[in-house]
XYZ file of C-alpha atoms in Angstrom:
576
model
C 57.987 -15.730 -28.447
C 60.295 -16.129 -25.486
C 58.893 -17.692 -22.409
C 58.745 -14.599 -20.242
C 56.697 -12.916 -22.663
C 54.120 -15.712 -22.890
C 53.808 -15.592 -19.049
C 53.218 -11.735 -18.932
C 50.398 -12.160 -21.914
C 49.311 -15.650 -19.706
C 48.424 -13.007 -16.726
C 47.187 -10.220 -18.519
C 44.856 -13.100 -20.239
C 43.730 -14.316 -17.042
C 43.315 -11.025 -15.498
C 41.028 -9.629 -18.394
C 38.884 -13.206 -18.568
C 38.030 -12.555 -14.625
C 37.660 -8.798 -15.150
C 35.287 -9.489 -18.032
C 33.644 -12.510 -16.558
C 32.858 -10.205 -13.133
C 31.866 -7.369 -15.382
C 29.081 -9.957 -17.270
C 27.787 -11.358 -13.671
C 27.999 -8.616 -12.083
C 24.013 -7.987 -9.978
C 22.240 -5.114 -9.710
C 19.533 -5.408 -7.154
C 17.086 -4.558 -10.236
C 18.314 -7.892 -11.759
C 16.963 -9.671 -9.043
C 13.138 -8.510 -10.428
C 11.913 -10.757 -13.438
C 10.756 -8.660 -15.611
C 8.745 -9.954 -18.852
C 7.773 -8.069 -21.734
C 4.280 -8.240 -21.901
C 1.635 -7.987 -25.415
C -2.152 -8.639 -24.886
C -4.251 -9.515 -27.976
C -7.844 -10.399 -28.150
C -10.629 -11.660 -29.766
C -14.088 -12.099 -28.920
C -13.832 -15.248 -26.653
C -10.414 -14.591 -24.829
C -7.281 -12.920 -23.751
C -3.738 -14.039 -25.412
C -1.136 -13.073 -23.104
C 2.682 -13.127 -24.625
C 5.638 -12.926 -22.055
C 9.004 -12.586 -23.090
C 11.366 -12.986 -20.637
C 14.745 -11.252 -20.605
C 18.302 -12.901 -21.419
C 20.059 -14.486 -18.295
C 24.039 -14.770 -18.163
C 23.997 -18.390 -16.496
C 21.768 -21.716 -17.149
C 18.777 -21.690 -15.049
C 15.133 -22.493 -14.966
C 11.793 -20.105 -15.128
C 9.276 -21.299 -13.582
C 5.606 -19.829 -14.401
C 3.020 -19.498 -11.978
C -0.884 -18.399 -11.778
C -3.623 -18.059 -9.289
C -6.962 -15.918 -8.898
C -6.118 -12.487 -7.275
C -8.098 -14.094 -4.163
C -6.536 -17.814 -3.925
C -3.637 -18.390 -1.723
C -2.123 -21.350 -3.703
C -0.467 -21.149 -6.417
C -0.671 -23.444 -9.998
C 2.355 -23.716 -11.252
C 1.649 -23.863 -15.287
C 5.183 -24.201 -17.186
C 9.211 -24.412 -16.140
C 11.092 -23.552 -19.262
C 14.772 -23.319 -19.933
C 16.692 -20.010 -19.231
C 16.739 -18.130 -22.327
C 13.713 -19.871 -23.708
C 11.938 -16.598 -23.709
C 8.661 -16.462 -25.016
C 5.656 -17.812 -23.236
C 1.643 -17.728 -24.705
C -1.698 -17.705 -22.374
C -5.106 -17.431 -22.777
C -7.471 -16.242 -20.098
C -11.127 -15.957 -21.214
C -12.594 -12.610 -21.951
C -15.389 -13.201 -19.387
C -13.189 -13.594 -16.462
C -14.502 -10.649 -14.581
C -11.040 -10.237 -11.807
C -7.736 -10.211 -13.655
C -5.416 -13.538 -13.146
C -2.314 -13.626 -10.705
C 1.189 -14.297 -12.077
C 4.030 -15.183 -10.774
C 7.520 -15.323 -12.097
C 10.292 -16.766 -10.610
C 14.532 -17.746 -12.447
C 15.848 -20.506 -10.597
C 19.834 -21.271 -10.714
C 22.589 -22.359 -8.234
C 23.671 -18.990 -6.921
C 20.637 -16.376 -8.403
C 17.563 -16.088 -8.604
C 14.877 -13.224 -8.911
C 11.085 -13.035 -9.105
C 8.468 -11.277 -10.236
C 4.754 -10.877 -9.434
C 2.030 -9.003 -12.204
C -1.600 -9.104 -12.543
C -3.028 -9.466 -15.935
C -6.338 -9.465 -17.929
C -9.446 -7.646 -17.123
C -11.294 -6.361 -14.310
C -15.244 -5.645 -14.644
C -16.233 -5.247 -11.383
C -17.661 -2.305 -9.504
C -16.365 -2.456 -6.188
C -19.038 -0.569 -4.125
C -19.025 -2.002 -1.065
C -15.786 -2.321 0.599
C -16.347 -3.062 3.866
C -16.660 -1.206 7.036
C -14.108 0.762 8.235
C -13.312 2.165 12.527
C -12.106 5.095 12.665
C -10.642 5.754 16.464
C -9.811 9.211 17.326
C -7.884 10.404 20.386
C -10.316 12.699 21.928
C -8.275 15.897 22.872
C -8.183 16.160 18.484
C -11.877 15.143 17.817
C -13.287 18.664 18.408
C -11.000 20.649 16.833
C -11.163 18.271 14.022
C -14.503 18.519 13.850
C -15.317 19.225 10.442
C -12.375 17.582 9.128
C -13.211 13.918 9.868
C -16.726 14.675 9.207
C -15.965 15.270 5.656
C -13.283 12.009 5.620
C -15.982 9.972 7.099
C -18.478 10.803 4.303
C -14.807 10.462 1.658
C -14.870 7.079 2.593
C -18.966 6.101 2.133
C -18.276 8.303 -0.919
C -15.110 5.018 -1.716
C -17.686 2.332 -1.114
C -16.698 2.359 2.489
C -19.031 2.173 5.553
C -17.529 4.314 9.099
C -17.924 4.329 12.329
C -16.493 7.319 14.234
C -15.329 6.070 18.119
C -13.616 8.572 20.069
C -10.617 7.398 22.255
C -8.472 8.270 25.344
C -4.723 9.901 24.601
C -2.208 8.408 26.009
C 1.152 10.498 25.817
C 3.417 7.346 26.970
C 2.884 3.833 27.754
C -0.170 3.190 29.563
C -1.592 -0.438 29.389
C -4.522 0.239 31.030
C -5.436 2.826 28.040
C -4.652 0.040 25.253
C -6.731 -2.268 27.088
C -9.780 0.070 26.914
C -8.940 0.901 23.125
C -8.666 -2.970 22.340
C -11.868 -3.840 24.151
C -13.902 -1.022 21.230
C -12.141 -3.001 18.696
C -13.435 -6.517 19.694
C -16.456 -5.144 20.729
C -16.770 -3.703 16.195
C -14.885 -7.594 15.635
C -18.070 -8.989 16.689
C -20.663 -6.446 15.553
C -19.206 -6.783 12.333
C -16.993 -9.803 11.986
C -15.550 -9.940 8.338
C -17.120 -6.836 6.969
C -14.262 -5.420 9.455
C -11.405 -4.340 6.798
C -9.680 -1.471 7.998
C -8.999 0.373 11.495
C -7.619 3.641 11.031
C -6.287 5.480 14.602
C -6.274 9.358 14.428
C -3.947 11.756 16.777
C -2.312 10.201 19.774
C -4.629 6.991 20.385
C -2.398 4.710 23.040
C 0.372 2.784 21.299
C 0.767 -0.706 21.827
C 4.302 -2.680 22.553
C 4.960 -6.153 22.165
C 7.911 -8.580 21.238
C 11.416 -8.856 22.103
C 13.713 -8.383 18.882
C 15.309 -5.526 16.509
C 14.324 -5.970 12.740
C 17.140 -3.631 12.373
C 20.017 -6.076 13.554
C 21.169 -3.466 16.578
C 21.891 -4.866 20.030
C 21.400 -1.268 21.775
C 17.567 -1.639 19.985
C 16.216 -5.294 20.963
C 13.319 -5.435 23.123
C 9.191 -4.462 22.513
C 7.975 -2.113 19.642
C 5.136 -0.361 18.646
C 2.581 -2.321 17.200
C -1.149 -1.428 16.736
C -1.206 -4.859 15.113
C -2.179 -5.637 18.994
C -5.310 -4.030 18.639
C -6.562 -6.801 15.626
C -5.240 -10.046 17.016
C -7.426 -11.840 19.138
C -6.757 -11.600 22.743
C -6.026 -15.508 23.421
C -3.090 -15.364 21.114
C -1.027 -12.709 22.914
C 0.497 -13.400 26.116
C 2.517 -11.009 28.788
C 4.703 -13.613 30.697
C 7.694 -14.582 28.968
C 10.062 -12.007 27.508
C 12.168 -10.598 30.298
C 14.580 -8.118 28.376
C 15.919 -4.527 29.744
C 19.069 -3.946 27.057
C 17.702 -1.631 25.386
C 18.410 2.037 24.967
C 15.775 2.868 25.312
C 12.900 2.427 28.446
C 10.041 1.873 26.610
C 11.805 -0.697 24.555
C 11.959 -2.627 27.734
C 9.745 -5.827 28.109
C 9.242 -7.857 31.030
C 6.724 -10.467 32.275
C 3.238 -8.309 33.448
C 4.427 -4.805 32.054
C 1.712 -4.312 29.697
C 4.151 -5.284 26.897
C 2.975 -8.204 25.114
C 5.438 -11.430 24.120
C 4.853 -11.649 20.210
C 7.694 -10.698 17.878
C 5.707 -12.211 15.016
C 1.715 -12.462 13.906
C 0.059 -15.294 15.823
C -2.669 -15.872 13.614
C -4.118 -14.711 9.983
C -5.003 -10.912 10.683
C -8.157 -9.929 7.931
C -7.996 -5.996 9.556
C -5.899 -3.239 8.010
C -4.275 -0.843 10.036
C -2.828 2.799 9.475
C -2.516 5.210 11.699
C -2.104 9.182 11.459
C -0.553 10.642 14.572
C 1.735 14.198 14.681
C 2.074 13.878 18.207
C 5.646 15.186 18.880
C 6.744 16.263 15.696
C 9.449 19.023 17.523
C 10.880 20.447 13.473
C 7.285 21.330 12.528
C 6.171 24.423 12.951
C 2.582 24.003 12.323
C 0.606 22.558 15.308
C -0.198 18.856 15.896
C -3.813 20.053 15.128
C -2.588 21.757 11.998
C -0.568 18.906 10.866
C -3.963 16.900 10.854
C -5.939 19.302 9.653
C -3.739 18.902 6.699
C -3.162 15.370 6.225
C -7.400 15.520 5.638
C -7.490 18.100 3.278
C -4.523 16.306 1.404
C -6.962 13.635 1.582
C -9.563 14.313 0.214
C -8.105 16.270 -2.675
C -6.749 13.014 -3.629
C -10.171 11.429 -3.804
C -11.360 14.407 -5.574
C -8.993 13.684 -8.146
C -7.028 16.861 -7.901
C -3.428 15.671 -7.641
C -0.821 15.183 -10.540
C -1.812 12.528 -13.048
C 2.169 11.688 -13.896
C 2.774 7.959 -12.134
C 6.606 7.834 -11.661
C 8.425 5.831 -9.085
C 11.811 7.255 -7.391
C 14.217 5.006 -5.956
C 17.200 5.989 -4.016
C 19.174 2.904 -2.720
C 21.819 3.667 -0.493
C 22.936 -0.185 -0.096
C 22.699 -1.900 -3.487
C 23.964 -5.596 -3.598
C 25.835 -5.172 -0.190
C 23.177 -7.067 1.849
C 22.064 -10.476 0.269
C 18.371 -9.555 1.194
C 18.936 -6.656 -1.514
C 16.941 -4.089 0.182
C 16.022 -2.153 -2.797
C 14.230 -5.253 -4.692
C 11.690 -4.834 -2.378
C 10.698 -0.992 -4.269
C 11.433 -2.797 -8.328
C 9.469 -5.333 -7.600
C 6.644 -3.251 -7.084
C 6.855 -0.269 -8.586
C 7.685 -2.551 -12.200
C 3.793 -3.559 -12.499
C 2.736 0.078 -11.366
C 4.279 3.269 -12.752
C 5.186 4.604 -16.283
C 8.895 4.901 -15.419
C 11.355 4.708 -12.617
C 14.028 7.081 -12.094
C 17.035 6.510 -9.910
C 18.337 9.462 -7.684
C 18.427 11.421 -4.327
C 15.296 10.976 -2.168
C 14.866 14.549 -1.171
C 16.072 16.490 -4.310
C 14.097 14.905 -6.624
C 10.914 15.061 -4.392
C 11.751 18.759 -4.141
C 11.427 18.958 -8.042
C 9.103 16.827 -9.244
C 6.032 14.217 -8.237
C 6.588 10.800 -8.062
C 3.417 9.124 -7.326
C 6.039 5.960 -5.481
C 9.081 6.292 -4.099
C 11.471 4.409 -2.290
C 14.906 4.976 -0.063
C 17.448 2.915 2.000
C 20.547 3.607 3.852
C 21.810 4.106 7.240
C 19.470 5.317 9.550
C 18.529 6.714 12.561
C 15.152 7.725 14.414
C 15.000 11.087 12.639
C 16.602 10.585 9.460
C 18.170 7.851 6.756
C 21.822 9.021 5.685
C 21.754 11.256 2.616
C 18.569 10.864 1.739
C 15.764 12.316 4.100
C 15.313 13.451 7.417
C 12.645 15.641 9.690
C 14.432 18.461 9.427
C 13.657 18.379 5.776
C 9.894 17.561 5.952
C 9.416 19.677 8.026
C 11.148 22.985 5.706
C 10.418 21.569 2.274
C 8.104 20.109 -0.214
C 8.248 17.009 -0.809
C 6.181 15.828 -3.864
C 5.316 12.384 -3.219
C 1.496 10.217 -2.491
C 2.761 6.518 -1.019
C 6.588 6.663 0.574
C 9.088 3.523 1.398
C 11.575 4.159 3.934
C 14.009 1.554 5.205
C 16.643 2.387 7.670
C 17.789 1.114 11.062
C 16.342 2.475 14.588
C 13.109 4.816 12.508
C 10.695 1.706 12.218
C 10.616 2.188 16.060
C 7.863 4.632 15.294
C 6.692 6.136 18.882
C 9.625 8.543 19.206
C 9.364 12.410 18.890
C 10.253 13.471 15.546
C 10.327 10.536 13.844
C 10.873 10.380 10.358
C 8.167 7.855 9.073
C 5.638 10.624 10.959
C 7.143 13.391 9.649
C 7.462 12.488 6.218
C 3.293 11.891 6.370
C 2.891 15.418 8.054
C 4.497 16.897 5.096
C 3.094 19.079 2.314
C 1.579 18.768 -0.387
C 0.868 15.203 -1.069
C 2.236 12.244 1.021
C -0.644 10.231 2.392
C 0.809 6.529 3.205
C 4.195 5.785 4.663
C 5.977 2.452 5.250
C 9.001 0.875 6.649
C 9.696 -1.989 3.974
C 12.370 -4.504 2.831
C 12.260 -6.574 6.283
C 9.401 -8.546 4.951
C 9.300 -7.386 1.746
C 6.036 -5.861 0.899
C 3.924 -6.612 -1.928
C 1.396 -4.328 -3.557
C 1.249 -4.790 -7.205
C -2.203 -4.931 -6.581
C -2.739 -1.634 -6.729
C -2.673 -0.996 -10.578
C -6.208 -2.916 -10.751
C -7.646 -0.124 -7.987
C -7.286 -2.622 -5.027
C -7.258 -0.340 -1.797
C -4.007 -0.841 -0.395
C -5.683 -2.284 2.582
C -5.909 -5.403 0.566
C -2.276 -5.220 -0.380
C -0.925 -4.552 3.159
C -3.266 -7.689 4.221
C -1.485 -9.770 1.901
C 2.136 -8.915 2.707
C 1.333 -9.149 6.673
C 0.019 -12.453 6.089
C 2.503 -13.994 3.852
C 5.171 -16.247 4.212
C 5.269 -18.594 1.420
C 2.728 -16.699 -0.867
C 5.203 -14.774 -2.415
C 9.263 -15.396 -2.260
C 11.673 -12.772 -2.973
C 15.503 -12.373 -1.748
C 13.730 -10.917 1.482
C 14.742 -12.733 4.549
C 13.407 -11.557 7.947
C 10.426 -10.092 9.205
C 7.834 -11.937 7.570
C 4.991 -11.745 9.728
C 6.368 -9.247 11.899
C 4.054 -7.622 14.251
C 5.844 -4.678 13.423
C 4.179 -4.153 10.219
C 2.518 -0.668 10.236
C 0.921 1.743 7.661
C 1.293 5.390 8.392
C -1.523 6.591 6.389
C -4.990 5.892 5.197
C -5.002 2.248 4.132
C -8.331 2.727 2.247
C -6.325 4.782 -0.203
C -6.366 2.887 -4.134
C -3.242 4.101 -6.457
C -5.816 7.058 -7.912
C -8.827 8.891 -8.409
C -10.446 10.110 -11.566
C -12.488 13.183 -11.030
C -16.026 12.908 -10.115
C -18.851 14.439 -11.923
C -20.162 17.686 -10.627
C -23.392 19.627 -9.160
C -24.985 16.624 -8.168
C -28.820 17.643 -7.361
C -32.310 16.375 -7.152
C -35.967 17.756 -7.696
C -39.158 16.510 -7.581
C -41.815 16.324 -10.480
C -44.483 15.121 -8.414
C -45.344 12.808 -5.111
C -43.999 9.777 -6.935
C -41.438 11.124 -9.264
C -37.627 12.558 -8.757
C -35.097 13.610 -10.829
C -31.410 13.449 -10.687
C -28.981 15.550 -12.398
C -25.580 16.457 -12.310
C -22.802 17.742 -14.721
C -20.074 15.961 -16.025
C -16.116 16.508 -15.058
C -14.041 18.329 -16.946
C -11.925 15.452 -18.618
C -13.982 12.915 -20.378
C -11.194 11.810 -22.355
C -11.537 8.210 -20.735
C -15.573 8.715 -19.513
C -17.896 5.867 -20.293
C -21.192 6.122 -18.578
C -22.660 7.181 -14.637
C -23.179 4.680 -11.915
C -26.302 5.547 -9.283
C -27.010 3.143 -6.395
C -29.086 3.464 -3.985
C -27.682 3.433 -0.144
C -30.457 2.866 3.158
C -29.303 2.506 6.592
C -25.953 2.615 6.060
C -26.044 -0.203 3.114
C -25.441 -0.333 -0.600
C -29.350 -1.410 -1.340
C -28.948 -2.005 -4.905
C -27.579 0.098 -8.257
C -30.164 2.055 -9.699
C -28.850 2.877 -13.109
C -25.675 2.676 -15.416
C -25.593 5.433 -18.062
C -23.687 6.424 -21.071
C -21.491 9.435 -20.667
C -23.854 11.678 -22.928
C -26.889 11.517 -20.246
C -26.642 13.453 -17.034
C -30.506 13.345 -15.883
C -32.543 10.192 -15.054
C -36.209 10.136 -13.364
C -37.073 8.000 -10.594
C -40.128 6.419 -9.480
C -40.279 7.539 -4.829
C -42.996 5.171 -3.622
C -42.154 4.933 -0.112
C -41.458 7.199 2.742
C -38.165 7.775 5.014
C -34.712 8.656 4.632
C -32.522 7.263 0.947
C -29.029 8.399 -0.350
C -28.020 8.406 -3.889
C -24.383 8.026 -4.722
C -23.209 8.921 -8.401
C -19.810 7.820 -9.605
C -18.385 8.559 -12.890
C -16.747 5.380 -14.726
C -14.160 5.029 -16.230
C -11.873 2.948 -18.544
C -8.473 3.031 -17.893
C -6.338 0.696 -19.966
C -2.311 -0.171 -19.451
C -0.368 -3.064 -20.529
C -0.833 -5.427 -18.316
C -5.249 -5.448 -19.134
C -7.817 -3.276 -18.494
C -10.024 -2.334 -15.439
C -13.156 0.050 -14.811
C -12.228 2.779 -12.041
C -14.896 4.780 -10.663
C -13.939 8.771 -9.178
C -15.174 9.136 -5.543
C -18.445 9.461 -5.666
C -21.163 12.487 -5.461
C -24.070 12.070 -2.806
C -27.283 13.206 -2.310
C -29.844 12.681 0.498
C -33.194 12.592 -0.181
C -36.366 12.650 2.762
C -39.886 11.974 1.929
C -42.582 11.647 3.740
């Protein structure tokens, strides 16, 4: 072989050793989850958990991880080898919350994590918490009915309410969000960690604070909408320093005494959930702003009533990919992996067109109104777009208190959306939700964490721009109640209740009752097998009681089990 023809083969050699070699590493931004196969087996004393871990290209480390759902520390339990594989276990059978794991490969230039809970959950959760619901008063009338019926959806969740009604406030107007913020601390004190969620209905006065873009645009630093103001105790925001008038945009302007608060980022641990449902200036609609929240509530509660597809797909459409190192669309795998069947990968608003995806997820360029090729108003506003909790990420729309913008519009559209986001700067973290966790507990969780949970996310932790468009009481679903809840009385002393069971009793086991007083989950009256649907009860005493009945059941998936209870039926009984 002559020496010019082993130099050609040298090359080509080369060349296909580099184009194999970047063909082998070559990142997706779904290779930066960690994603174990998981296999449960049990006996009578405890839970065996198997991971298997998937094959990595490059010599690394896994380290395991576990905590109680509630902790914020982490044990870490085992580091094992890339490649090692297999992990084993045990959580006893008794443990009445599932366990916390988290997953994490470790090597010089990748890693990727993951985040699952895992075992059982036996809990009822009954009592939630209490919940303000603040509504701008020019909507409260003609909503009338509407939030009547959510309030008694939410004691019907395990969820106390208290209705406030509020000035609206078209622009800016600091005196307004002062007299907003002093009902808040006024229910912080009445109620001090029962306080869970605020939820702000119609045009209630926005909020502005900070002085940054999480976007990265110079034409868009300055203050943002926040009602993350309204939870944070007063002596941690201040209105003196920031002094910044680049932006575009006026009301992005913040300087020292404007109203406009100083924090970019949370000041303290917030225990409050915020979401907000507002339609204001929503120009591509033609419905009314009454109309559009007349319809957001009846979405709602056909949600609770367990009346919307059953099929729990996640959509991603990810319009960036590996370009950015904080690999945007990680932030959508890593949580939509622990919760739905299957994930498809495709156009935002086609596929939503077609089909229900109970998650789903884009990223791209963006703009107030719209992120490139994948969504805008226009579009929510004409079509509909199948879809329960939506993930947007694109620059400028996270600056939320603009007319027709898209995070807004998206929630005013038909027939199912009911929680929005801006996510991927933090990342957001909701896994949760598969045990039937109100995503109030999830978005608690991401706004507070920093080093909780790592991911290839980069900015925003913390941000005080952290908002949920939506009801943040919401869990991932509801099974359907039981039906014709009713009461009569055999005597002075005696009462029956009766009822009829839903349709579906596929997955039934049994009835909760409990008994309610004063606003207050006094105690459970009776747990019954799914063949009963009438129990007598003894009425000594006089006044006012409520009766909630739940249907339970047992809903099983790979990661464990849980109990989830439908919405539940209520009945009001006087005597005396």
């Amino acid at each position: 072989m002559n020496i010019f023809l082993r130099q050609i083969l040298t090359i080509i050699f080369i060349f296909l050793l580099c184009f194999f070699s970047t063909k082998i590493f070559s990142y997706t931004p779904k290779d930066y989850i960690l994603q174990p196969k998981i296999l449960i087996t049990r006996d009578s004393v405890d839970l065996f958990v198997h991971f298997e871990f998937p094959w990595f290209s490059e010599q690394g480390k896994i380290i395991i991880s576990k905590k109680s759902i509630y902790s914020d520390f982490w044990e870490e339990i085992d580091t094992l080898e890339a490649n090692s594989q297999n992990y084993y276990d045990t959580i006893p059978i008794f443990n009445i919350e599932p366990i916390e794991y988290g997953f994490q490969f470790a090597s010089d230039n990748f890693n990727s994590y993951g985040y699952y809970l895992v075992g059982t959950k036996t809990t009822f959760e009954i009592e939630k918490g209490n919940v303000l619901v603040l509504i701008d008063s020019t909507v409260n009338s003609p909503l009338e009915k509407e939030i009547s019926r959510f309030a008694n959806d939410l004691v019907a969740d395990g969820w106390h309410s208290k209705i406030e009604i509020v000035p609206r406030s078209m622009t800016f107007n600091p005196n307004e969000v002062r007299k907003v913020k002093r009902i808040v601390n006024k229910y912080k004190s009445l109620w001090g960690k029962k306080f869970q969620a605020l939820i702000l209905v119609g045009k209630v006065p926005v909020p502005y604070t900070g002085n940054y873009t999480f976007d990265g645009h110079s034409d868009h630093i300055g203050a943002f909408p926040s009602d993350l103001v309204y939870v944070v105790e007063d002596s941690h925001l201040t209105d003196e320093v920031e002094y910044n008038i680049s932006a575009n945009r006026e009301e992005n302007w913040n300087v020292p005494f404007d109203g406009k608060y100083d924090q970019t980022t949370v000041p303290s641990k917030i225990n409050i959930a915020i979401g907000r449902i507002d339609f204001s200036n929503l120009t591509d609609f033609q419905e009314t702003e009454i109309e559009l929240l007349k319809r957001y509530f009846d979405k709602n509660h056909s949600f609770r009533m367990g009346n919307f597809p059953k099929e729990n797909y996640g959509l991603i459409d990810d319009g960036f990919g590996t370009e950015s190192e904080e690999i945007f669309s990680a932030t959508a795998w890593m949580n939509f992996i622990p919760l739905c069947d299957s994930i498809v990968e495709g156009n935002f608003a086609e596929n939503l067109k077609k089909k229900y995806f109970r998650f789903s997820f884009a990223c791209n360029s963006g703009s107030y109104t719209s992120i490139w090729s994948s969504i805008n108003s226009e579009i929510c506003a004409k079509d509909s777009i199948h879809t329960t909790f939506a993930f947007l990420l694109g620059s400028y729309l996270w600056d939320w208190d603009t007319e027709r913008n898209l995070l807004r519009s998206l929630l005013a559209s038909k027939p199912n959306t009911l929680l929005v986001g801006w996510i991927g700067r933090p990342y957001w973290h909701f896994h949760h939700l598969i045990f039937g966790y109100p995503f109030s507990f999830s978005f608690l969780r991401t706004l507070n964490n920093m080093n909780l949970y790592n991911s290839p996310g980069i900015f925003g932790k913390k941000g005080m721009h952290l908002e949920i468009f939506g009801d943040p009481t919401l869990r991932i679903s509801y099974p359907s109640p039981p039906n014709n809840f009713s009461h009569y009385f055999v005597n002075d002393s005696l009462m029956n209740l009766k009822w009829t069971p839903p349709e579906d009793t596929t997955t039934l086991i049994g009835y909760l009752i409990v008994e309610r007083k004063k606003d207050t989950i006094n105690k459970i009256v009776s747990i019954v097998d799914k063949q009963t649907n009438e129990i007598q009860l003894k009425i000594s005493e006089e006044g006012t009681i409520e009766f909630l009945l739940f249907a339970v059941y047992k809903k099983e998936f790979i990661y464990g089990s849980t109990y989830e209870l439908s919405s539940g039926l209520v009945v009001r009984i006087t005597k005396g």
